[in-house]
XYZ file of C-alpha atoms in Angstrom:
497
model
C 3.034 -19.108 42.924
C 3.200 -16.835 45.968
C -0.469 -17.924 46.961
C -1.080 -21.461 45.805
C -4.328 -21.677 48.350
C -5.205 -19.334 45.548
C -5.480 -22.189 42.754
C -6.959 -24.442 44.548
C -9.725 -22.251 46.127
C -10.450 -21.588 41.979
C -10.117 -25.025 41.113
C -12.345 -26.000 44.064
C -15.231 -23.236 42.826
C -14.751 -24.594 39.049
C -12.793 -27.483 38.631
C -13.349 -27.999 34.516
C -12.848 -24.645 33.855
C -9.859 -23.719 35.534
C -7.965 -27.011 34.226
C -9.230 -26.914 31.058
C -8.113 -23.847 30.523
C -4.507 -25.024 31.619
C -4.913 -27.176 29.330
C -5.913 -25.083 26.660
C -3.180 -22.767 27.358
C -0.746 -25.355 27.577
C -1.408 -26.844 23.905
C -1.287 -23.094 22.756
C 1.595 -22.469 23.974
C 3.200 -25.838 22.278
C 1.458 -25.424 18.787
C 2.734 -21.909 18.378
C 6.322 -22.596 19.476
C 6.620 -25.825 17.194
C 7.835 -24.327 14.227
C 10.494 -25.114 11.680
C 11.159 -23.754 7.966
C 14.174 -24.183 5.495
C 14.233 -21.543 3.052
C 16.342 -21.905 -0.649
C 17.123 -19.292 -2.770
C 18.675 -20.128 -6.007
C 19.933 -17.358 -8.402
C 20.835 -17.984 -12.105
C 22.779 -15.265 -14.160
C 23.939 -14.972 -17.630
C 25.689 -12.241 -19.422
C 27.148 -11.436 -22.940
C 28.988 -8.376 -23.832
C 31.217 -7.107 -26.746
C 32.452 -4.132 -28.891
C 32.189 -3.799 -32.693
C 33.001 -1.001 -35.776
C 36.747 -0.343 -34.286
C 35.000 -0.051 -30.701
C 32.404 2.780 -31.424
C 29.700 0.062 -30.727
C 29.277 -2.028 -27.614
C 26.804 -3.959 -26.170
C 25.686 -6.259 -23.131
C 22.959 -9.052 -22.789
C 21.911 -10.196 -19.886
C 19.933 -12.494 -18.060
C 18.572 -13.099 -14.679
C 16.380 -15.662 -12.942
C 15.490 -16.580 -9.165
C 13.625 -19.349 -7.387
C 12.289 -19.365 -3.725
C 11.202 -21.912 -2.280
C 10.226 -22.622 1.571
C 9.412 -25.746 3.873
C 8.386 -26.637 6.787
C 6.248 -27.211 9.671
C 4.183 -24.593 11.590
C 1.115 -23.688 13.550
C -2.396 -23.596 11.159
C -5.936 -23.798 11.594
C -8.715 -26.030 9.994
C -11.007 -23.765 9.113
C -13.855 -26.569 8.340
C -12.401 -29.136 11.179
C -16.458 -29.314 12.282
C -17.988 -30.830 9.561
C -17.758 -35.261 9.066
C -15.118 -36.384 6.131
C -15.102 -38.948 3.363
C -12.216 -41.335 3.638
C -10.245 -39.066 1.573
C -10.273 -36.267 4.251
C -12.695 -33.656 1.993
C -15.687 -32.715 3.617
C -18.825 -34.648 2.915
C -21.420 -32.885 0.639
C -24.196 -34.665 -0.935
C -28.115 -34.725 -1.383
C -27.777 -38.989 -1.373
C -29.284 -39.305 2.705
C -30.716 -35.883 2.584
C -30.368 -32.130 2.192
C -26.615 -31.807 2.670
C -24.951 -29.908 0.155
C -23.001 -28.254 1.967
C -22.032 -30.849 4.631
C -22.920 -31.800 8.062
C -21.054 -30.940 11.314
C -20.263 -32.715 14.143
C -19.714 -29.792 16.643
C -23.351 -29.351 17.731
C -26.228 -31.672 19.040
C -28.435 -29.703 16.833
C -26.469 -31.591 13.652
C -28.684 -34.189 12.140
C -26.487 -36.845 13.319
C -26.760 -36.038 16.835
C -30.884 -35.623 16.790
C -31.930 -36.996 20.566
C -28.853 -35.963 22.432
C -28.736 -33.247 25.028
C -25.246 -31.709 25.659
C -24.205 -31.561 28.871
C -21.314 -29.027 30.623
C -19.128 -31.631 31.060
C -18.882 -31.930 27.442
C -20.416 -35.222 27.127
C -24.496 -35.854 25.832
C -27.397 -37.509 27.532
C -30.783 -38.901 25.659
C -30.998 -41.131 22.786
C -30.622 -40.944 19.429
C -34.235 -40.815 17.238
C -34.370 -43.279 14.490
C -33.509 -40.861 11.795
C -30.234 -40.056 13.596
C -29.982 -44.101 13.722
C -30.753 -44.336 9.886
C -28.573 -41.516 8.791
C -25.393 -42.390 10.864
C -25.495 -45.920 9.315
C -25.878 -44.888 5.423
C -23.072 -42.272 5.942
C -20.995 -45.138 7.659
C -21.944 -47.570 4.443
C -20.625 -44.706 2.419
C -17.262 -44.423 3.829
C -18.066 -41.041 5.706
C -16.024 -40.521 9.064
C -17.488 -38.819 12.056
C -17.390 -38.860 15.917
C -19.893 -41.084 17.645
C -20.927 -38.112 20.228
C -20.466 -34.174 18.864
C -17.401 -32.580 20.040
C -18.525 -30.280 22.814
C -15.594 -30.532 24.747
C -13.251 -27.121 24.323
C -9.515 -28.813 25.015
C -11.294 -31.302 22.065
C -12.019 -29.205 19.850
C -9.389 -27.128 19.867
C -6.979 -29.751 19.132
C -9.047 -30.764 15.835
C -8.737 -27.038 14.920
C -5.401 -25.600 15.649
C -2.833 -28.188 14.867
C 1.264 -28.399 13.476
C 0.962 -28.480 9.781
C 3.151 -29.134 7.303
C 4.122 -25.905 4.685
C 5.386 -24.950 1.123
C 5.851 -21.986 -0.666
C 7.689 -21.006 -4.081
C 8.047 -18.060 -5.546
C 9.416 -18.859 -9.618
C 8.899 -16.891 -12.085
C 10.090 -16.025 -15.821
C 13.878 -15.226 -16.797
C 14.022 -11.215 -16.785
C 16.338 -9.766 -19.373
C 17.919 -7.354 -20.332
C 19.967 -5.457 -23.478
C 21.872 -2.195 -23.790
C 23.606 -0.433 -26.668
C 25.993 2.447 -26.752
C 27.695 4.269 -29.820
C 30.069 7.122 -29.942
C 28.726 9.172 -32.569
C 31.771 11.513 -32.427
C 34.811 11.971 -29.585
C 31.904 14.120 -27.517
C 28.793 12.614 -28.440
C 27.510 9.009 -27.386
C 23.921 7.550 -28.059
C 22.611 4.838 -25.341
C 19.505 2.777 -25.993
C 18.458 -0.388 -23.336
C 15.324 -2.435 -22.909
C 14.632 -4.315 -19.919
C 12.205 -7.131 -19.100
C 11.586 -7.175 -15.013
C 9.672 -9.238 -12.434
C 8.550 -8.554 -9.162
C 8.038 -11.590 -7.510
C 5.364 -12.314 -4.905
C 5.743 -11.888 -1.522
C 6.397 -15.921 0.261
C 3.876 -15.480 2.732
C 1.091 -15.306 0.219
C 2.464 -18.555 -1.551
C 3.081 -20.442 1.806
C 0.359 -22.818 1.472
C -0.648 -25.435 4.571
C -1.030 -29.027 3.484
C -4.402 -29.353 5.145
C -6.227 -25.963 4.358
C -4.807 -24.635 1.577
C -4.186 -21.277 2.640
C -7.805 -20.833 3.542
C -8.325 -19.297 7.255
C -11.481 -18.591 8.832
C -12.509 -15.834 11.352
C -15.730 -15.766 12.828
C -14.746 -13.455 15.979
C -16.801 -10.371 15.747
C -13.986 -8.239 16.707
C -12.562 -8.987 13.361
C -15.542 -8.777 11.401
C -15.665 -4.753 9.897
C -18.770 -2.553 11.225
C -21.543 -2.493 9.084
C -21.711 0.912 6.404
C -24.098 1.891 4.147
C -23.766 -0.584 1.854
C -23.779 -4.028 3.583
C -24.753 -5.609 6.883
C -21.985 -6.132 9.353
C -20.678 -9.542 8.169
C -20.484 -12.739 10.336
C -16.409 -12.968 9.895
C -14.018 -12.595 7.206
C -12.669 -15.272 4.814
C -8.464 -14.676 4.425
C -7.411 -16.323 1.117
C -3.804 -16.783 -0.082
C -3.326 -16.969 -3.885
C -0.283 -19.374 -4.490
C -1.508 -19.189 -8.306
C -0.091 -15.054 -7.667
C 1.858 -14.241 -10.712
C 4.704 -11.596 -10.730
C 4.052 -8.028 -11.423
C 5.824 -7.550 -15.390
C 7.563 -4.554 -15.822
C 8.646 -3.724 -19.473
C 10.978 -0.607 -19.705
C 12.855 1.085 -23.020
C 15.786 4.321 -22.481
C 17.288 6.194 -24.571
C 19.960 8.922 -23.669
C 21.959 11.157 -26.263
C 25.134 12.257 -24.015
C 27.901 15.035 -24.596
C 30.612 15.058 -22.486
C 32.757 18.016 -23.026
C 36.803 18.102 -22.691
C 36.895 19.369 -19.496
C 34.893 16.363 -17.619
C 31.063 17.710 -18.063
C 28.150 15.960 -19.248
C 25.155 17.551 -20.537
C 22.522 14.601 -21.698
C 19.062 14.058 -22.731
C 17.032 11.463 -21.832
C 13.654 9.106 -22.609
C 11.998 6.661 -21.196
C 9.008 4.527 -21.189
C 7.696 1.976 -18.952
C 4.875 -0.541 -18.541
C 3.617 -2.813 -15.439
C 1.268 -5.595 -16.086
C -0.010 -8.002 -13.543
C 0.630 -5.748 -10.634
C -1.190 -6.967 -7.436
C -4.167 -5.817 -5.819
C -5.661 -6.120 -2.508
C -9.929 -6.505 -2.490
C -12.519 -7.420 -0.470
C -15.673 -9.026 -1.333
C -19.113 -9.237 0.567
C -21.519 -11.827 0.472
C -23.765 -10.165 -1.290
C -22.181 -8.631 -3.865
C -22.242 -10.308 -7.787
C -19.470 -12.454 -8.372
C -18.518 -13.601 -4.223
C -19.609 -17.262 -5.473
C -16.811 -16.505 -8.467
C -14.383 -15.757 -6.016
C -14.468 -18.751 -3.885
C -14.564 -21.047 -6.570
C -11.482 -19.150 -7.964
C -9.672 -19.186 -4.671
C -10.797 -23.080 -4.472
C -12.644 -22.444 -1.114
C -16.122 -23.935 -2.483
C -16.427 -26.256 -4.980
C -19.894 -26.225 -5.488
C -21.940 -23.179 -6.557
C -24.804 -24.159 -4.707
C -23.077 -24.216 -1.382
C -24.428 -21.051 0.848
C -22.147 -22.194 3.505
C -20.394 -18.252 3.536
C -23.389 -16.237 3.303
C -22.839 -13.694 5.664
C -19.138 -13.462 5.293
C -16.611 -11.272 3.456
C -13.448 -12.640 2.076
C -9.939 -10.754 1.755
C -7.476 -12.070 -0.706
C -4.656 -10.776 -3.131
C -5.208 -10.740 -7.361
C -3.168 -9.791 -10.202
C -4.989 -6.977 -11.538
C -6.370 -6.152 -14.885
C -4.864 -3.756 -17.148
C -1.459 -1.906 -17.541
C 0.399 0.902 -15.535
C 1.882 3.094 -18.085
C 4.732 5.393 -17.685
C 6.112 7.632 -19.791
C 8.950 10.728 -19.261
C 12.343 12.513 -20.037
C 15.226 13.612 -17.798
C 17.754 16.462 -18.330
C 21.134 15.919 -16.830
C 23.888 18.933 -16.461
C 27.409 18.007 -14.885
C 30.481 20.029 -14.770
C 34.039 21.222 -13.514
C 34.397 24.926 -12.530
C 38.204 25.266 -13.537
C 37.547 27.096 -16.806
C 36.974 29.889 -14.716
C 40.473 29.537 -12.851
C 42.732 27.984 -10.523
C 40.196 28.417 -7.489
C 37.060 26.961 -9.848
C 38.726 22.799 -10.259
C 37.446 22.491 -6.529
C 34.738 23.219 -7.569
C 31.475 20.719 -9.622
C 28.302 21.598 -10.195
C 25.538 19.454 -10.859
C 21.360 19.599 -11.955
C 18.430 17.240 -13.268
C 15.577 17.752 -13.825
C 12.776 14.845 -14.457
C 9.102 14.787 -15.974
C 6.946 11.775 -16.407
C 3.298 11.188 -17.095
C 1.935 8.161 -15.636
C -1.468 6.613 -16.109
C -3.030 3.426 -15.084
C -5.725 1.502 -16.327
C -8.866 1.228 -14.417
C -10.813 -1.888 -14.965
C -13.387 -4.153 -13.034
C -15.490 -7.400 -13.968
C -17.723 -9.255 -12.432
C -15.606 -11.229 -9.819
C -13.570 -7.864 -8.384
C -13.287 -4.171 -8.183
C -9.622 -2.891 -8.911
C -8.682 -0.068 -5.968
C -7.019 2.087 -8.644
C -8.427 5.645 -9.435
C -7.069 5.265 -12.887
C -7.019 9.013 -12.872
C -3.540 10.514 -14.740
C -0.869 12.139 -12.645
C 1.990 14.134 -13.484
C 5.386 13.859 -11.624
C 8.625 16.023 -11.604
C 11.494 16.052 -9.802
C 14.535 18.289 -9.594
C 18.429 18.197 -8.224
C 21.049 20.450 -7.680
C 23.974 20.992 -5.760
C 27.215 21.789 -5.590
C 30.891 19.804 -4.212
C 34.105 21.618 -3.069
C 37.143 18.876 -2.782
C 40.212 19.537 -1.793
C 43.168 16.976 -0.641
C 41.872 16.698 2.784
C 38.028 18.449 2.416
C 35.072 17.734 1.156
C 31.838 19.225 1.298
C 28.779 18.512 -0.677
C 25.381 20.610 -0.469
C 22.326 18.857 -2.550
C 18.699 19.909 -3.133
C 15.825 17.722 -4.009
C 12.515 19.061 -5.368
C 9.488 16.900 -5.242
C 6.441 17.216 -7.382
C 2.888 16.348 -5.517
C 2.205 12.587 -5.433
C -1.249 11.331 -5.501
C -1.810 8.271 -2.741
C -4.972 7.598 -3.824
C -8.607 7.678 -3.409
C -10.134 8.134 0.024
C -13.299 8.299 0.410
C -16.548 9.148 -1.844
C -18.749 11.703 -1.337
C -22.490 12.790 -2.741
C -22.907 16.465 -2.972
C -24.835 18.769 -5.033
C -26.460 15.704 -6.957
C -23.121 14.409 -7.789
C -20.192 11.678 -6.606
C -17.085 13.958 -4.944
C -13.821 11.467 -4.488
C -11.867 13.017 -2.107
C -8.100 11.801 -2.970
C -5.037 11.905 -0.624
C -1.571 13.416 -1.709
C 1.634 14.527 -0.890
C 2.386 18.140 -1.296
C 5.645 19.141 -3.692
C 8.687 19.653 -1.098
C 12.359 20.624 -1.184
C 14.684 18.561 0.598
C 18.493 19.574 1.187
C 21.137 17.558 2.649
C 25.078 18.209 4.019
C 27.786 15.765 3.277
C 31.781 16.511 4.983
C 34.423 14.988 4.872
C 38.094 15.558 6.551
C 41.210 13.594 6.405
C 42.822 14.065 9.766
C 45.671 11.673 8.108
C 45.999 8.964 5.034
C 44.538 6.259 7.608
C 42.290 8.411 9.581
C 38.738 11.206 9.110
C 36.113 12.185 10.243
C 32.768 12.786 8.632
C 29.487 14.747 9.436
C 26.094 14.091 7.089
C 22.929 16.086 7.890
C 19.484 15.195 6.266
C 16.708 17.373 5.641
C 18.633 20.539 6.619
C 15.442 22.924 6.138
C 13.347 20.499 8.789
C 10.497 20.034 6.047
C 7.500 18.245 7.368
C 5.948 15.317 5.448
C 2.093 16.698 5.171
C -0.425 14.235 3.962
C -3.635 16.071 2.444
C -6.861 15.295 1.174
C -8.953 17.081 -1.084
C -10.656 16.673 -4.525
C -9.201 18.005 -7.791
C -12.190 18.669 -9.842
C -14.344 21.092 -7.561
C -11.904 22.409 -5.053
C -14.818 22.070 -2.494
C -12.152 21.611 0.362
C -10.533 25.394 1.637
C -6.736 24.935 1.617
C -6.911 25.314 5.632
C -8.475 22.642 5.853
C -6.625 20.040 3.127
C -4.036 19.063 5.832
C -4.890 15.337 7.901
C -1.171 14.463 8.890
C 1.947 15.885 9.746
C 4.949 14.544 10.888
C 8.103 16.335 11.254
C 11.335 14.413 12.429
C 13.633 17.151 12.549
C 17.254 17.066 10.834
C 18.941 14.391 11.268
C 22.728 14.595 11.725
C 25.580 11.921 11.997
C 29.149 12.678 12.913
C 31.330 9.944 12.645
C 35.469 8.620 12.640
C 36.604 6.875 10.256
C 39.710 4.721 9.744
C 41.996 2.488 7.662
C 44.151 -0.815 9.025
């Protein structure tokens, strides 16, 4: 703007490239502001409780259910805008007029239809077609096939017949979860709990939001995006994103049972079991071109149609699956609670508090033919610990809490082959101890003040890597990340109108 001799010295050197590139930019900038979506969420709940044998018994039903659903219009790309159409708008493959099984496009003079032309930079052709162009572009216009006269050379062209405003919808539904829990007072002290509860975790809506005209199919063929080449396979020729709209909810089935004594001066000492299993849970893969079962997967996805079509040789696609097998979980919980004024006047200020939790989870490691689950399926412990202790008095309160943290396992992180053997090096989290500071003061009935402090101690959160079977890796060297965010504090007012 402050030099417009600028422009038109540029559009004077290269007048198609400069506007067309306007242009371009232009229609970009339209297509990827045009955007509209209404999204509904309905919720359905149902619940039945009541109390039985003079009120020692009571129990609650429940049920829960949600629907998503999303519309609209947005940005999307034809991934396969370059190849002719029958009248229906699916891409033309036959062997009727010749060897095209996998269709024939109409981006390129090299394209049988175009035999005899000679693009030009302009965008336009020069020449004439050869008879067998002649012949082929008439029996494909008998047939009902639609293609351009001339190929589409011309960039502002062909961009428009790739990224246009489509039309969107995505639901997420799923099954009712439910729910049912039982308690009985065995005695004045004693109660026995027992619940079972059916959950869902629905997919996430971008993976069901599915475009009208490519089905949730997107092609790259930018090298950028395509993944250097390793020891296994070539770098590919671009990657193949696939949503899965047919995605079905991770099921979570879970049973507790808790045996509870709650003495007569306000403690509670319990015991608890549970049990839990996840079915259906959702993994991310990849699969390369040359690997057994990529065919599988675009005929599953509904990106080919034909098992004979070789049209993404050379690529790698990305998509989302439920997997196969079950997550298993299975633990008990201890749970102390209780008043200090047995031991005086000074101890009611005073409650104490511990847990302590164990549970053994294992997951299932399968594969078949079409897809490689990404879980180790190796068995991991987990146990976790609280304490702490809170002084309350009419206007004061303070309340000091520790949290102890077993390792966690991330998962596996590379693969290594040493002394004639696979090594799978595995990244965790080490076991920490976490404390945190709660006060309270109550300047007046209407008015306080407050301070809360997190992660007193200024633990870092390490991330390590090492394998658990040889120990090959020295514990100086097991630490790749730390990050340490100090303690964070809050002091704040508080008041009542």
């Amino acid at each position: 703007q402050a030099n417009p001799a600028l422009f038109s010295d540029t559009y004077q050197t290269s007048p198609t490239s400069t506007s067309d590139n306007l242009i371009l930019d232009n229609y970009n900038q339209v297509v990827n502001t045009n955007k509209k979506f209404t999204e509904t969420s309905d919720q359905y709940y149902a619940m039945f409780d009541g109390k039985a044998i003079k009120n020692r018994l009571n129990w609650v039903f429940g049920m829960r259910k949600s629907v998503d659903t999303r519309t609209g219009f947005g940005p999307g790309v034809d991934a396969r805008w370059n190849y002719a159409r029958n009248a229906d708008g699916s891409i033309y493959k036959s062997t009727a007029f010749g060897p095209y099984a996998n269709g024939i496009k109409i981006d390129t003079v090299s394209s049988p239809l175009y035999a005899g032309y000679t693009g030009l930079p302009s965008g336009d052709v020069s020449g004439t077609l050869t008879t067998a162009a002649t012949t082929l572009r008439s029996q494909l216009a008998g047939a009902g096939v639609i293609f351009p006269d001339k190929p589409v050379l011309d960039v502002v062209q062909r961009r428009k017949m790739q990224y246009t405003t489509q039309d969107y919808r995505g639901k997420v539904s799923g099954k009712p979860s439910f729910m049912a829990s039982f308690g009985y007072d065995l005695t004045k002290n004693i109660e026995l709990r027992l619940s079972y509860n059916r959950s869902y975790a629905q997919p996430e809506m971008e993976n069901t939001l599915i475009s009208e005209s490519n089905g949730g199919l997107t092609i790259s063929e930018d090298s950028s995006v395509a993944s250097a080449a390793d020891a296994t396979h070539a770098k590919p020729l671009g990657e193949i994103k696939k949503k899965n709209p047919a995605l079905k909810p991770w099921t979570a089935d879970s049973y507790d049972a808790q045996v509870a004594y709650y003495s007569d001066s306000g403690g509670k000492f319990s015991v608890s079991a549970f049990y839990k299993e996840v079915r259906d849970f959702h993994e991310n893969f990849v699969k390369y071109w040359d690997e057994p079962g990529f065919k599988e997967v675009l005929n599953e996805l509904n990106a080919i149609t034909d098992a004979n079509d070789n049209s993404w040789d050379g690529y790698k696609i990305t998509t989302t699956q439920n997997g196969i097998g079950s997550a298993k979980t299975l633990g008990y919980e201890l749970e102390a609670k209780q008043n200090l004024g047995a031991l005086g006047g000074w101890g009611k200020h005073f409650d104490i508090f511990a847990s302590y939790s164990h549970q053994y989870k294992k997951q299932k490691e399968t594969t078949d033919s079409l897809r490689t689950l990404v879980n180790s399926g190796r068995p991991t412990a987990n146990d976790t610990a609280s304490a702490g202790i809170n002084y309350s008095n009419k206007r004061l309160s303070v309340l000091l809490r520790g949290l102890y943290t077993d390792v966690k396992y991330r998962g596996s992180a590379a693969l290594y082959y040493y002394d004639s053997r696979d090594i799978v090096l595995a990244s965790w989290n080490p076991a920490v101890v976490n404390v945190d500071l709660n006060i309270r003061y109550s300047l007046t009935r209407r008015y306080g003040i407050y301070f809360n402090a997190r992660n007193i101690l200024n633990v870092s959160n390490d991330t390590q890597r090492y394998d658990v079977d040889t120990g090959l890796v020295p514990g100086y060297a097991r630490t790749i990340d730390t990050k340490r965010f100090g303690v964070n504090m809050v002091l704040g007012f508080t008041g009542k109108f």
